[in-house]
Short mmCIF file of C-alpha atoms in Angstrom, two decimals:
data_model
loop_
_atom_site.label_atom_id
_atom_site.label_comp_id
_atom_site.label_asym_id
_atom_site.label_seq_id
_atom_site.Cartn_x
_atom_site.Cartn_y
_atom_site.Cartn_z
CA UNK A 281 -19.33 68.93 -32.93
CA UNK A 282 -21.69 67.07 -30.30
CA UNK A 283 -21.38 64.98 -27.40
CA UNK A 284 -22.30 61.51 -25.32
CA UNK A 285 -22.70 60.60 -21.54
CA UNK A 286 -20.28 58.43 -22.99
CA UNK A 287 -17.62 61.06 -23.58
CA UNK A 288 -16.96 60.54 -27.31
CA UNK A 289 -17.78 63.59 -29.45
CA UNK A 290 -18.62 63.98 -33.36
CA UNK A 291 -18.32 66.02 -35.82
CA UNK A 292 -20.02 66.81 -38.74
CA UNK A 293 -18.95 67.80 -42.17
CA UNK A 294 -21.87 66.76 -44.99
CA UNK A 295 -22.92 63.98 -44.21
CA UNK A 296 -19.88 62.23 -43.23
CA UNK A 297 -19.25 62.07 -39.22
CA UNK A 298 -15.47 62.36 -37.54
CA UNK A 299 -15.87 60.35 -34.24
CA UNK A 300 -13.43 60.18 -31.23
CA UNK A 301 -13.39 60.50 -27.54
CA UNK A 302 -12.94 63.88 -25.69
CA UNK A 303 -10.43 65.80 -23.71
CA UNK A 304 -12.38 64.16 -20.24
CA UNK A 305 -12.08 60.58 -21.59
CA UNK A 306 -8.97 60.91 -22.91
CA UNK A 307 -7.37 62.04 -19.50
CA UNK A 308 -9.32 59.46 -17.55
CA UNK A 309 -7.63 56.80 -19.02
CA UNK A 310 -4.37 57.97 -18.76
CA UNK A 311 -1.43 57.07 -21.37
CA UNK A 312 -3.00 55.05 -24.36
CA UNK A 313 -0.85 52.44 -25.87
CA UNK A 314 -3.18 51.12 -28.47
CA UNK A 315 -5.91 51.99 -30.36
CA UNK A 316 -7.88 49.28 -32.69
CA UNK A 317 -10.13 50.95 -35.16
CA UNK A 318 -13.04 49.85 -37.93
CA UNK A 319 -11.88 48.64 -40.67
CA UNK A 320 -14.22 50.95 -43.83
CA UNK A 321 -17.75 49.56 -44.99
CA UNK A 322 -18.43 48.28 -41.48
CA UNK A 323 -22.15 48.89 -40.38
CA UNK A 324 -22.66 50.05 -37.36
CA UNK A 325 -25.83 51.30 -35.49
CA UNK A 326 -25.72 53.47 -32.46
CA UNK A 327 -24.55 51.51 -29.59
CA UNK A 328 -22.30 48.93 -31.18
CA UNK A 329 -18.31 48.54 -30.38
CA UNK A 330 -16.73 50.88 -32.41
CA UNK A 331 -12.91 50.71 -31.98
CA UNK A 332 -11.15 50.07 -28.89
CA UNK A 333 -8.63 51.41 -26.86
CA UNK A 334 -6.27 50.12 -24.31
CA UNK A 335 -4.17 52.67 -21.32
CA UNK A 336 -2.11 52.23 -18.99
CA UNK A 337 -5.08 52.16 -16.88
CA UNK A 338 -7.18 49.94 -18.44
CA UNK A 339 -9.35 48.89 -22.11
CA UNK A 340 -12.33 50.12 -22.87
CA UNK A 341 -14.67 49.52 -25.80
CA UNK A 342 -15.34 53.30 -27.60
CA UNK A 343 -19.38 52.79 -28.71
CA UNK A 344 -21.16 53.98 -31.89
CA UNK A 345 -23.10 57.20 -31.49
CA UNK A 346 -24.58 57.51 -34.76
CA UNK A 347 -25.23 54.93 -36.82
CA UNK A 348 -24.09 54.63 -40.33
CA UNK A 349 -21.16 52.79 -42.77
CA UNK A 350 -17.73 53.31 -41.78
CA UNK A 351 -16.22 55.34 -44.54
CA UNK A 352 -12.79 55.15 -42.90
CA UNK A 353 -10.35 54.39 -39.48
CA UNK A 354 -7.80 56.82 -38.08
CA UNK A 355 -4.98 53.85 -39.14
CA UNK A 356 -2.75 56.30 -38.08
CA UNK A 357 -3.41 55.87 -34.68
CA UNK A 358 -2.23 52.42 -34.74
CA UNK A 359 1.73 53.32 -35.03
CA UNK A 360 0.88 56.03 -32.71
CA UNK A 361 -1.89 55.65 -30.25
CA UNK A 362 -0.48 58.55 -27.99
CA UNK A 363 -2.02 61.38 -30.43
CA UNK A 364 -5.59 60.27 -28.18
CA UNK A 365 -3.77 62.16 -25.76
CA UNK A 366 -2.09 64.66 -27.23
CA UNK A 367 -4.86 65.31 -29.83
CA UNK A 368 -8.14 63.62 -28.73
CA UNK A 369 -10.80 65.98 -30.27
CA UNK A 370 -7.95 67.36 -33.76
CA UNK A 371 -5.66 64.32 -34.91
CA UNK A 372 -7.04 61.90 -32.30
CA UNK A 373 -10.12 60.56 -34.16
CA UNK A 374 -11.25 57.02 -34.11
CA UNK A 375 -13.76 56.60 -37.18
CA UNK A 376 -15.69 58.64 -40.16
CA UNK A 377 -18.97 57.46 -40.35
CA UNK A 378 -21.73 58.31 -42.98
CA UNK A 379 -24.54 58.82 -41.21
CA UNK A 380 -27.87 56.83 -41.83
CA UNK A 381 -29.72 59.56 -39.91
CA UNK A 382 -28.91 63.14 -38.82
CA UNK A 383 -31.36 63.22 -35.93
CA UNK A 384 -29.26 61.02 -34.26
CA UNK A 385 -26.87 63.71 -34.68
CA UNK A 386 -29.08 66.20 -33.64
CA UNK A 387 -29.97 64.55 -31.01
CA UNK A 388 -26.45 64.47 -29.10
CA UNK A 389 -25.15 67.35 -26.90
CA UNK A 390 -23.67 70.36 -27.32
CA UNK A 391 -20.37 71.88 -25.97
CA UNK A 392 -22.32 73.82 -23.31
CA UNK A 393 -24.39 70.58 -22.40
CA UNK A 394 -21.57 68.55 -22.53
CA UNK A 395 -19.75 70.84 -20.46
CA UNK A 396 -22.66 71.08 -18.02
CA UNK A 397 -22.62 67.40 -17.58
CA UNK A 398 -19.16 67.45 -16.90
CA UNK A 399 -20.12 69.33 -13.31
CA UNK A 400 -22.56 66.87 -12.46
CA UNK A 401 -19.61 64.08 -12.41
#
């Protein structure tokens, strides 16, 4: 699993990356009340808007940490947005993307580097 400074995580299985927000981000948002996930077939570049998450505190865009084509959005979050709070790094994922460039994944922080980053906040 890799991480961004925007508190997104990426888990790679073959050439398909699963993307969500970290437990830290979910905690900072508070209770999530709505999630908009992308449709399959959408092409995204690293840094593009990927999903929208709304909580009792704020609405936030979730940016694609890597480039590729969306193969699946987590439609289950439409009925159960609280899953983002309950299981942010498991069932609370937002999208699966067929990656375009594995080097983008390799360039993200590993867990130790992300935890060091959290220590600077």
